[in-house]
Amino acid sequence: MDYSKYNYAEQAQINTMMEQRQMDDFVNMFTGLVDRCFKECANDFTTKAVTGKERTCVNKCAERFLKHSELVSKRFGELSQQQAAFIDVLNQSPTLSL
């Protein structure tokens, strides 16, 4: 995104909003991870201690979740770049500007 058209205060506000959005996204991702792995792995409520089987399950679940999130983020970044390139092409065309 080109910030040059914004003054310093507007740029700071945009950066603050983007940082807040990133924090919200991180919290949502972490909450999803905890929820999914707890539901999948926490089975024995007869003891306070986490069993070895549950610990292994949580580790594998978290690893799968994070790998999936990484792949989704990578693909989203690729699509965003393609969209930005397409918009640039449209904006450079004398008959098809946005």
Tab-separated table of C-alpha atoms in Angstrom:
chain	number	residue	atom	x	y	z
A	1	MET	CA	0.000	0.000	0.000
A	2	ASP	CA	1.271	3.447	-0.916
A	3	TYR	CA	1.250	5.659	2.192
A	4	SER	CA	2.793	8.696	0.512
A	5	LYS	CA	-0.580	10.336	-0.042
A	6	TYR	CA	-1.238	10.377	3.722
A	7	ASN	CA	0.222	12.833	6.205
A	8	TYR	CA	2.273	11.650	9.189
A	9	ALA	CA	-0.696	11.515	11.600
A	10	GLU	CA	-2.766	9.489	9.140
A	11	GLN	CA	0.144	7.113	8.527
A	12	ALA	CA	0.548	6.615	12.279
A	13	GLN	CA	-3.172	5.936	12.639
A	14	ILE	CA	-3.103	3.422	9.774
A	15	ASN	CA	-0.082	1.669	11.320
A	16	THR	CA	-1.829	1.509	14.700
A	17	MET	CA	-4.937	0.035	13.103
A	18	MET	CA	-2.858	-2.524	11.197
A	19	GLU	CA	-0.970	-3.525	14.360
A	20	GLN	CA	-4.276	-3.944	16.212
A	21	ARG	CA	-5.641	-6.074	13.372
A	22	GLN	CA	-2.519	-8.259	13.442
A	23	MET	CA	-2.882	-8.702	17.207
A	24	ASP	CA	-6.568	-9.596	16.818
A	25	ASP	CA	-5.692	-12.110	14.091
A	26	PHE	CA	-3.001	-13.665	16.298
A	27	VAL	CA	-5.387	-13.959	19.264
A	28	ASN	CA	-8.044	-15.528	17.038
A	29	MET	CA	-5.528	-17.992	15.616
A	30	PHE	CA	-4.276	-18.918	19.086
A	31	THR	CA	-7.838	-19.322	20.397
A	32	GLY	CA	-8.671	-21.566	17.440
A	33	LEU	CA	-5.564	-23.641	18.094
A	34	VAL	CA	-6.384	-24.098	21.774
A	35	ASP	CA	-10.042	-24.897	21.083
A	36	ARG	CA	-9.344	-27.408	18.325
A	37	CYS	CA	-6.512	-29.210	20.095
A	38	PHE	CA	-8.329	-29.322	23.436
A	39	LYS	CA	-11.425	-30.854	21.836
A	40	GLU	CA	-9.317	-33.329	19.888
A	41	CYS	CA	-6.878	-34.329	22.626
A	42	ALA	CA	-8.303	-33.797	26.126
A	43	ASN	CA	-10.183	-37.008	26.841
A	44	ASP	CA	-9.338	-38.096	30.371
A	45	PHE	CA	-10.806	-35.824	33.036
A	46	THR	CA	-10.248	-38.267	35.896
A	47	THR	CA	-6.898	-36.687	36.753
A	48	LYS	CA	-5.454	-33.182	36.869
A	49	ALA	CA	-2.296	-34.287	35.093
A	50	VAL	CA	-1.968	-34.329	31.338
A	51	THR	CA	-1.263	-37.842	30.105
A	52	GLY	CA	1.588	-38.633	27.760
A	53	LYS	CA	-0.919	-39.551	25.059
A	54	GLU	CA	-2.683	-36.189	25.449
A	55	ARG	CA	0.620	-34.298	25.397
A	56	THR	CA	1.697	-36.049	22.193
A	57	CYS	CA	-1.709	-35.400	20.646
A	58	VAL	CA	-1.582	-31.684	21.531
A	59	ASN	CA	1.938	-31.337	20.111
A	60	LYS	CA	0.938	-32.989	16.831
A	61	CYS	CA	-2.316	-31.026	16.670
A	62	ALA	CA	-0.536	-27.717	17.221
A	63	GLU	CA	2.092	-28.581	14.623
A	64	ARG	CA	-0.579	-29.453	12.033
A	65	PHE	CA	-2.566	-26.309	12.853
A	66	LEU	CA	0.469	-24.043	12.508
A	67	LYS	CA	1.579	-25.677	9.246
A	68	HIS	CA	-1.927	-25.247	7.855
A	69	SER	CA	-2.030	-21.608	8.970
A	70	GLU	CA	1.350	-21.004	7.340
A	71	LEU	CA	0.161	-22.498	4.046
A	72	VAL	CA	-3.028	-20.431	4.115
A	73	SER	CA	-1.063	-17.254	4.859
A	74	LYS	CA	1.391	-17.989	2.060
A	75	ARG	CA	-1.411	-18.596	-0.429
A	76	PHE	CA	-3.243	-15.472	0.701
A	77	GLY	CA	-0.049	-13.459	0.166
A	78	GLU	CA	0.343	-14.890	-3.335
A	79	LEU	CA	-3.253	-14.029	-4.212
A	80	SER	CA	-2.851	-10.525	-2.789
A	81	GLN	CA	0.233	-9.966	-4.951
A	82	GLN	CA	-1.621	-11.200	-8.034
A	83	GLN	CA	-4.544	-8.915	-7.270
A	84	ALA	CA	-2.233	-5.930	-6.739
A	85	ALA	CA	-0.466	-6.642	-10.043
A	86	PHE	CA	-3.812	-6.888	-11.822
A	87	ILE	CA	-4.951	-3.576	-10.338
A	88	ASP	CA	-1.667	-1.971	-11.431
A	89	VAL	CA	-2.253	-3.215	-14.980
A	90	LEU	CA	-5.800	-1.857	-14.939
A	91	ASN	CA	-4.648	1.494	-13.610
A	92	GLN	CA	-1.990	1.772	-16.320
A	93	SER	CA	-4.482	1.050	-19.087
A	94	PRO	CA	-5.941	4.282	-20.528
A	95	THR	CA	-9.366	2.703	-21.036
A	96	LEU	CA	-9.653	0.501	-17.937
A	97	SER	CA	-8.576	2.548	-14.918
A	98	LEU	CA	-10.121	1.986	-11.488
